[in-house]
Amino acid sequence: MSGPPGRNTPPPAAPSVVGSGAGEKGLKTGALGLVSSVAIGLASTAPAYSLAATLGIIVVGVGLQAPIITILAFIPMLLIAYAYKEMNAADPDCGTTFTWAARAFGPRTGWMGGWGIVVADVIVMANLAQIAGVYGFQLFGLDGLAESTVWTTVAGVVWIIVMTWICYIGIEISAALQRWLLCIEVVMLVVLSVTALVKVYGDSPPDTAIRISGSWFNPFEVPSASAFTAGVLAAVFIYWGWDTAVSVNEETADAARTPGRAAVISTVLLLLIYALVSTSAQAFAGIGTDGIGLGNEDNSGDVLSSLGGAVFGSTGFGWFLTKLLIFMVLTSSAASTQTTILPTARTTFSMAAHKAIPRQFARVHHRHLTPTWSTVGMGLASIAFYVLLTAISGNVLADSIASVGLAIAFYYGLTGFSCVWYYRRVLTRSVRDFVFKGLAPLIGGLMLLYFFCYAAFDVYADPDYGSTSIHLPGIGDVGGVTVIGIGALLLGVVLMLIQWAVDKSWFRHPDVPVSTADPADPDPVLGQG
């Protein structure tokens, strides 16, 4: 019998292709608990940055009803979160939408679902890297570098490399970093909100202050139906990202239950954060079009930075808190950069394990037990996309980032419909099954389908929307956001056909067969019939 390997004996290499079943792919199982999963789900949405970049836009469109618009945008996200919860209970595969859509509708639909995740994440990485670069320089007072396209691009690339490396060396390190970054972010948002409200209701409120009114929470006071829809469309995507908690399901303890619970908890916590910050910011700054007013279009891309100095002051401890607020937005984009890498790497990893893309992407690090090619590939693809579009045109980059909502609506909506179709035979088994496996995912999917069509063929298609427009033969001028968003999804069809030509195994003999839930089986969430 041979003895144990010597201390200097190199560890055996991990197989290039591992098992394709849930929990069989070679990832580090049981590494995350509920708290870490919720932290990852929250951090992936980048709450601070999402509010900084979106709240002003919402106010410009709907005025004082911005808080209720932010709250209502929560509804489709919660409904889809339940779809994730139910599908993960049936199949805790890290491919999520890719695997679940394949199980419900077939391998081609599943492939496109996976591509939707990849498109959304690669595009948004460019935005997060750019923000990290700008805020990193602003934190140290280097405003000249913050305004330089070259230096912000260099800083953004470095940021992507660092975050990719952290994801590469282990899921536990990634989760620990997320918990710390998220604590800083949430604490600062609460401090900002409470301080703003104290000053609004204090003896010397700022000139811009407006006391909170019940009309702020009345959706029927929004100026018009189109303003209402456009406002919800802008607000709904600030909730995007909680699904990262589910994409790391195969590395989570109790993989069939914990990730789904984390997804739902994350969306509810986001609702509380967004409602508090949007209400307090509006109460303090008002909706005026000058100064710190949330209606000032000069501040619409970043309302928190201008608000921080007014709330905390610019001297003494107030100066420190203002700088800490800038640091918070930086950590928000940092956390989101990292958690954007995680789901994409695991989606492509799962696709490779199921032979839907080249098998090299299914490699696992022998010690860290993380996807290797998939993680590094996500980082390289993000760098290439960011640098290429920055070199071509800042306007093209801006419209590409604006188009990410189409990919999000596509794969979130597809998950909702997949849940309904997969569970269709058990919907009459109980009230719970009907509501959470059928009604909620269906309504969520329909809402996102509406937002997709409204955005793609109305709002985004307007040649005056965004920074670019493209002339399409036989159609005319179309907004660049629509062209880029739809074009990115159609590119997936081309790549799928190429993969089909190279390796037909996934499309002809998928190891995730089309199936439905059996009414005779116990409920995977409750563990009983």
XYZ file of C-alpha atoms in Angstrom:
529
model
C 0.000 0.000 0.000
C 1.427 3.321 -0.947
C 1.852 5.996 1.726
C 0.412 9.521 1.677
C 1.827 11.907 -0.887
C 4.887 13.828 0.190
C 4.736 17.449 1.188
C 6.363 18.538 -2.055
C 4.311 16.275 -4.285
C 2.264 18.419 -6.655
C -1.493 17.931 -6.355
C -3.167 15.958 -9.088
C -4.559 18.010 -11.904
C -8.291 18.414 -11.972
C -10.053 16.860 -14.936
C -10.650 19.220 -17.816
C -14.297 18.187 -17.983
C -16.270 17.166 -14.923
C -19.719 15.727 -14.335
C -22.589 17.848 -15.599
C -25.148 17.181 -12.886
C -25.939 19.655 -10.120
C -23.288 19.301 -7.416
C -21.134 17.062 -9.625
C -19.081 19.624 -11.511
C -16.183 19.829 -9.077
C -16.944 23.202 -7.478
C -16.425 23.690 -3.737
C -19.697 22.549 -2.236
C -21.055 23.933 1.037
C -18.758 26.982 0.985
C -21.534 29.560 1.424
C -24.319 29.960 3.950
C -27.480 32.063 3.863
C -25.800 35.265 5.089
C -23.033 35.069 2.483
C -25.568 34.284 -0.238
C -27.708 37.284 0.690
C -24.593 39.495 0.782
C -23.622 38.353 -2.698
C -27.159 38.910 -3.983
C -27.336 42.422 -2.525
C -23.819 43.450 -3.514
C -24.357 42.375 -7.105
C -27.074 45.009 -7.541
C -24.640 47.799 -6.457
C -27.352 49.638 -4.450
C -25.351 52.841 -3.921
C -24.259 53.195 -7.519
C -27.672 52.141 -8.866
C -29.368 54.877 -6.834
C -26.709 57.449 -7.701
C -27.121 56.834 -11.424
C -30.888 56.266 -11.613
C -32.741 58.297 -8.990
C -32.259 61.616 -10.808
C -33.506 60.110 -14.074
C -36.646 58.824 -12.356
C -37.331 62.196 -10.728
C -36.981 64.026 -14.061
C -39.662 61.731 -15.508
C -42.222 61.432 -12.696
C -41.470 64.262 -10.256
C -42.476 63.807 -6.625
C -43.784 60.296 -7.229
C -40.247 58.901 -7.572
C -40.461 56.957 -4.261
C -43.590 55.013 -5.279
C -42.121 54.289 -8.716
C -39.033 52.868 -7.017
C -41.260 50.744 -4.782
C -43.506 49.466 -7.599
C -40.467 48.404 -9.643
C -39.869 45.855 -6.897
C -42.951 43.833 -7.862
C -41.724 42.123 -11.075
C -38.353 41.436 -9.440
C -39.973 39.722 -6.449
C -42.183 37.629 -8.739
C -39.176 36.481 -10.774
C -37.216 35.846 -7.569
C -39.887 33.302 -6.661
C -39.452 31.707 -10.095
C -35.734 31.367 -9.353
C -36.511 29.922 -5.933
C -38.843 27.265 -7.313
C -36.658 26.286 -10.270
C -33.556 26.105 -8.091
C -35.404 23.742 -5.752
C -36.015 21.396 -8.680
C -32.581 21.745 -10.286
C -29.817 23.574 -8.346
C -27.549 23.875 -11.375
C -25.211 26.898 -11.577
C -26.303 27.424 -15.176
C -29.658 28.724 -13.816
C -31.671 30.120 -16.754
C -29.611 28.115 -19.258
C -30.452 24.813 -17.584
C -34.001 25.639 -16.544
C -35.097 26.973 -19.941
C -33.580 23.876 -21.565
C -35.523 21.674 -19.169
C -38.771 23.519 -19.924
C -38.485 24.407 -23.624
C -35.523 22.554 -25.097
C -31.758 22.963 -25.683
C -31.895 25.890 -28.126
C -34.034 28.038 -25.818
C -31.765 27.114 -22.926
C -28.676 28.128 -24.918
C -30.180 31.531 -25.627
C -31.085 31.947 -21.958
C -27.456 31.387 -21.037
C -26.355 33.827 -23.709
C -28.692 36.478 -22.271
C -26.864 36.246 -18.939
C -23.456 36.523 -20.623
C -24.485 39.547 -22.713
C -25.932 41.457 -19.770
C -22.924 40.830 -17.556
C -20.226 41.599 -20.118
C -21.912 44.875 -21.098
C -22.461 46.057 -17.531
C -18.863 45.248 -16.612
C -17.766 48.085 -18.884
C -19.932 50.518 -16.946
C -18.793 49.256 -13.544
C -15.132 49.436 -14.543
C -15.571 52.988 -15.796
C -17.292 54.056 -12.570
C -14.608 52.396 -10.449
C -11.938 54.300 -12.352
C -13.677 57.670 -12.049
C -14.544 57.346 -8.359
C -11.127 55.944 -7.505
C -9.481 59.116 -8.806
C -12.120 61.384 -7.246
C -11.566 59.776 -3.853
C -7.983 61.013 -3.853
C -8.845 64.401 -5.330
C -7.379 63.571 -8.753
C -10.190 65.228 -10.713
C -8.002 65.761 -13.777
C -7.374 62.013 -14.096
C -11.043 61.303 -13.380
C -11.938 63.326 -16.485
C -9.344 61.581 -18.666
C -10.734 58.814 -20.851
C -7.335 57.126 -21.097
C -6.620 57.047 -17.367
C -10.131 56.015 -16.352
C -9.937 53.212 -18.911
C -6.572 52.059 -17.542
C -7.934 52.163 -13.995
C -11.051 50.276 -15.092
C -8.992 47.532 -16.720
C -6.866 47.182 -13.586
C -10.062 46.968 -11.544
C -11.432 44.147 -13.708
C -8.135 42.251 -13.396
C -8.129 42.547 -9.594
C -11.751 41.443 -9.251
C -11.213 38.548 -11.676
C -8.243 37.386 -9.611
C -10.293 37.481 -6.396
C -13.029 35.380 -8.037
C -10.368 32.992 -9.345
C -8.755 32.252 -5.976
C -11.884 31.139 -4.202
C -15.595 31.630 -3.585
C -15.093 31.976 0.190
C -12.675 34.893 -0.227
C -15.127 36.492 -2.648
C -17.969 36.101 -0.144
C -15.917 37.513 2.752
C -14.991 40.579 0.703
C -18.630 41.037 -0.278
C -19.771 41.053 3.336
C -17.315 43.828 4.267
C -18.006 45.951 1.201
C -21.753 45.575 1.649
C -21.569 46.600 5.321
C -19.801 49.845 4.372
C -22.338 50.490 1.632
C -25.498 49.887 3.660
C -24.257 51.733 6.753
C -23.371 54.815 4.708
C -26.713 54.807 2.890
C -28.554 54.633 6.211
C -26.372 57.381 7.731
C -26.993 59.594 4.685
C -30.746 58.990 4.813
C -31.143 59.530 8.566
C -28.960 62.661 8.548
C -30.956 64.091 5.635
C -34.294 63.460 7.372
C -33.052 64.916 10.662
C -32.059 68.117 8.868
C -35.353 68.265 6.937
C -37.367 68.106 10.157
C -34.904 70.163 12.209
C -35.039 73.824 13.154
C -33.062 75.017 10.117
C -33.997 72.835 7.129
C -32.259 73.535 3.805
C -34.034 75.773 1.310
C -34.627 72.797 -0.963
C -36.300 70.665 1.719
C -39.805 69.243 1.217
C -41.558 67.408 4.025
C -42.683 63.898 3.150
C -46.240 63.722 1.804
C -48.613 60.853 1.202
C -48.945 61.982 -2.416
C -45.385 60.796 -3.028
C -46.710 57.259 -2.669
C -49.764 57.659 -4.901
C -49.018 56.250 -8.375
C -52.161 57.883 -9.780
C -50.539 61.285 -9.418
C -47.789 60.468 -11.925
C -48.162 63.016 -14.775
C -49.009 60.489 -17.510
C -49.206 56.783 -18.306
C -46.122 57.023 -20.514
C -44.181 58.752 -17.726
C -45.294 56.015 -15.328
C -44.139 53.227 -17.642
C -40.840 54.935 -18.447
C -40.237 55.530 -14.735
C -40.848 51.910 -13.786
C -38.706 50.809 -16.725
C -35.820 52.886 -15.377
C -36.376 51.748 -11.791
C -36.911 48.041 -12.363
C -33.323 47.424 -13.379
C -31.824 48.886 -10.203
C -32.992 45.635 -8.609
C -31.073 43.522 -11.128
C -28.288 41.322 -9.782
C -29.833 39.380 -6.900
C -29.797 36.253 -9.096
C -26.054 35.974 -8.441
C -27.038 34.397 -5.120
C -28.614 31.560 -7.111
C -25.805 31.220 -9.657
C -23.446 30.108 -6.870
C -25.958 27.461 -5.772
C -23.613 24.517 -6.278
C -21.179 26.122 -3.817
C -23.881 26.816 -1.221
C -24.914 24.695 1.748
C -28.371 23.184 1.199
C -28.138 24.060 -2.497
C -31.797 23.354 -3.251
C -33.167 25.756 -0.618
C -30.658 28.382 0.558
C -29.985 30.163 -2.791
C -33.699 30.610 -3.495
C -34.324 32.000 -0.023
C -31.355 34.343 -0.463
C -32.778 35.640 -3.752
C -36.143 36.520 -2.208
C -34.562 38.045 0.919
C -32.209 40.120 -1.241
C -35.053 41.666 -3.230
C -36.987 42.554 -0.067
C -33.915 44.172 1.539
C -33.309 46.131 -1.675
C -36.869 47.429 -1.496
C -36.281 48.745 2.029
C -32.967 50.383 1.088
C -34.308 52.013 -2.072
C -37.507 53.251 -0.410
C -35.557 54.839 2.452
C -32.897 56.510 0.318
C -35.220 57.757 -2.440
C -37.642 59.257 0.085
C -34.984 60.919 2.249
C -33.001 62.237 -0.725
C -36.113 63.776 -2.247
C -37.145 65.283 1.074
C -33.731 66.918 1.521
C -32.856 67.982 -2.035
C -36.301 68.481 -3.528
C -36.968 68.049 -7.216
C -35.736 71.427 -8.402
C -33.710 71.803 -11.569
C -30.940 73.866 -9.970
C -28.222 73.136 -7.407
C -28.638 69.854 -5.557
C -32.243 69.411 -6.764
C -32.869 65.861 -7.967
C -34.417 67.331 -11.117
C -31.129 68.981 -12.077
C -30.058 67.105 -15.200
C -26.428 68.008 -14.527
C -26.584 65.731 -11.482
C -28.772 63.000 -12.971
C -25.831 60.672 -13.529
C -24.715 60.865 -9.903
C -27.063 62.425 -7.364
C -25.282 61.040 -4.301
C -21.994 62.899 -4.771
C -23.705 66.291 -4.989
C -26.052 65.339 -2.158
C -23.261 64.162 0.150
C -21.584 67.555 0.499
C -24.915 69.267 1.187
C -26.025 66.717 3.789
C -22.735 66.224 5.628
C -20.993 69.541 4.957
C -17.541 70.169 3.535
C -15.489 70.718 6.686
C -14.387 68.660 9.661
C -16.116 65.318 10.179
C -18.624 66.225 7.471
C -15.786 66.347 4.939
C -14.760 62.873 6.058
C -18.303 61.520 5.628
C -18.551 63.115 2.176
C -15.326 61.353 1.148
C -16.634 58.151 2.698
C -19.761 58.489 0.561
C -17.590 58.656 -2.562
C -15.681 55.632 -1.268
C -19.024 53.871 -0.755
C -20.009 54.324 -4.409
C -16.543 53.053 -5.345
C -16.951 49.964 -3.155
C -20.449 49.510 -4.567
C -19.115 49.296 -8.111
C -16.230 47.128 -6.884
C -18.566 44.680 -5.192
C -20.812 44.573 -8.240
C -17.821 44.053 -10.547
C -16.833 40.999 -8.567
C -20.341 39.593 -8.303
C -20.912 40.162 -12.022
C -17.967 37.907 -12.809
C -19.334 35.119 -10.599
C -22.634 34.372 -12.431
C -21.179 34.678 -15.926
C -18.294 32.366 -15.111
C -20.679 29.812 -13.664
C -23.125 30.100 -16.553
C -20.432 29.408 -19.151
C -18.959 26.748 -16.841
C -22.302 24.950 -16.715
C -22.812 25.334 -20.469
C -19.411 23.759 -21.069
C -20.082 20.929 -18.614
C -23.277 20.186 -20.547
C -21.334 20.372 -23.865
C -23.227 23.437 -25.054
C -19.974 25.389 -25.589
C -16.318 24.224 -25.863
C -15.410 21.856 -23.036
C -12.326 23.847 -22.009
C -14.622 26.255 -20.172
C -15.522 23.422 -17.756
C -12.040 23.300 -16.198
C -11.836 23.643 -12.413
C -8.813 24.810 -10.403
C -7.400 21.840 -8.462
C -6.976 23.797 -5.220
C -9.400 26.747 -5.335
C -12.201 24.625 -6.868
C -13.367 27.560 -8.981
C -13.950 27.690 -12.745
C -10.646 28.600 -14.400
C -11.213 29.212 -18.104
C -14.698 30.578 -17.467
C -13.550 33.073 -14.826
C -10.499 34.274 -16.759
C -12.507 34.286 -19.983
C -15.141 36.553 -18.420
C -12.439 38.975 -17.313
C -10.763 39.028 -20.720
C -14.060 39.414 -22.588
C -15.036 42.324 -20.320
C -11.682 44.055 -20.831
C -11.851 43.586 -24.595
C -15.417 44.924 -24.770
C -14.651 47.891 -22.544
C -11.450 48.915 -24.305
C -12.839 48.362 -27.810
C -15.990 50.415 -27.293
C -14.121 53.153 -25.440
C -11.683 53.371 -28.360
C -14.504 53.451 -30.920
C -16.713 56.024 -29.218
C -17.836 57.027 -25.772
C -21.333 57.420 -27.224
C -21.407 53.816 -28.431
C -20.222 52.658 -25.016
C -22.970 54.699 -23.332
C -25.684 53.244 -25.565
C -24.339 49.724 -25.059
C -24.651 50.167 -21.307
C -28.175 51.562 -21.718
C -29.138 48.483 -23.759
C -28.368 46.035 -20.952
C -31.967 46.264 -19.768
C -33.102 44.305 -22.826
C -30.856 41.344 -22.008
C -31.968 41.455 -18.369
C -35.665 41.483 -19.267
C -35.022 38.649 -21.747
C -33.434 36.153 -19.387
C -35.422 37.106 -16.277
C -38.669 36.825 -18.239
C -37.574 33.523 -19.765
C -36.948 32.165 -16.271
C -40.459 33.137 -15.229
C -42.042 31.392 -18.217
C -39.780 28.345 -17.742
C -41.007 27.994 -14.169
C -44.668 28.081 -15.188
C -44.186 25.592 -18.006
C -42.028 23.167 -16.030
C -44.485 23.070 -13.107
C -47.670 23.203 -15.187
C -48.802 19.707 -14.137
C -48.629 20.461 -10.412
C -50.266 23.890 -10.312
C -53.551 22.454 -9.025
C -51.867 20.422 -6.286
C -52.120 23.201 -3.716
C -52.696 26.940 -3.381
C -48.971 27.381 -2.735
C -48.061 25.590 -5.974
C -50.535 27.661 -7.961
C -49.307 30.986 -6.583
C -45.544 30.511 -6.372
C -44.948 28.062 -9.235
C -47.569 29.458 -11.597
C -49.228 32.808 -10.993
C -46.283 34.803 -9.615
C -43.718 33.682 -12.233
C -46.269 34.140 -15.035
C -47.151 37.702 -14.025
C -43.462 38.510 -13.560
C -42.611 37.078 -16.970
C -45.439 38.974 -18.677
C -44.416 42.235 -17.013
C -40.835 41.821 -18.190
C -42.004 40.860 -21.679
C -43.996 44.100 -21.761
C -41.010 46.130 -20.545
C -38.811 44.447 -23.171
C -41.180 45.270 -26.029
C -41.958 48.776 -24.769
C -38.262 49.583 -24.348
C -36.998 47.925 -27.530
C -39.666 49.116 -29.944
C -40.748 52.417 -28.419
C -38.467 54.156 -25.918
C -35.051 52.895 -27.031
C -35.981 52.839 -30.718
C -36.496 56.590 -30.804
C -33.561 58.070 -32.787
C -33.399 60.903 -30.240
C -32.987 58.494 -27.329
C -29.448 57.843 -26.147
C -26.285 59.031 -27.827
C -26.410 57.345 -31.241
C -28.831 56.411 -33.988
C -28.389 53.964 -36.856
C -30.075 53.995 -40.260
C -31.554 50.591 -41.101
C -32.558 49.981 -44.746
C -36.323 49.779 -45.123
C -36.885 50.967 -41.553
C -35.161 54.316 -41.208
C -33.280 55.794 -38.296
C -33.427 53.698 -35.140
C -32.000 54.482 -31.720
C -28.607 52.931 -31.155
C -29.720 51.458 -27.824
C -32.307 49.239 -29.550
C -29.949 48.244 -32.354
C -27.167 47.299 -29.935
C -29.469 45.526 -27.472
C -31.350 43.460 -30.062
C -28.170 42.931 -32.072
C -26.344 41.528 -29.057
C -29.110 38.968 -28.483
C -29.214 38.031 -32.182
C -25.450 37.531 -32.092
C -26.228 34.686 -29.716
C -28.262 32.987 -32.441
C -25.244 33.147 -34.759
C -22.898 31.764 -32.099
C -25.385 29.015 -31.270
C -25.462 27.936 -34.920
C -21.666 27.891 -35.001
C -21.577 25.727 -31.866
C -24.213 23.471 -33.422
C -22.014 23.012 -36.489
C -18.924 22.279 -34.383
C -20.496 20.010 -31.759
C -24.105 18.873 -32.089
C -24.207 16.797 -28.882
C -26.010 19.383 -26.724
C -28.615 20.106 -29.396
C -29.284 16.515 -30.462
C -28.744 14.609 -27.213
C -28.903 17.127 -24.332
C -28.229 15.740 -20.868
C -30.952 18.103 -19.584
C -34.023 16.542 -21.215
C -37.247 18.448 -21.675
C -39.427 17.465 -18.734
C -42.156 18.595 -16.345
C -42.622 18.278 -12.605
C -44.458 15.072 -11.636
C -47.524 15.607 -9.421
C -46.597 12.388 -7.588
C -43.216 13.786 -6.529
C -42.892 15.656 -3.227
C -42.614 19.437 -3.313
C -38.831 20.103 -3.511
C -39.231 23.248 -1.381
C -41.418 21.806 1.356
C -39.996 18.313 1.139
C -43.489 16.830 1.116
C -46.408 16.387 -1.213
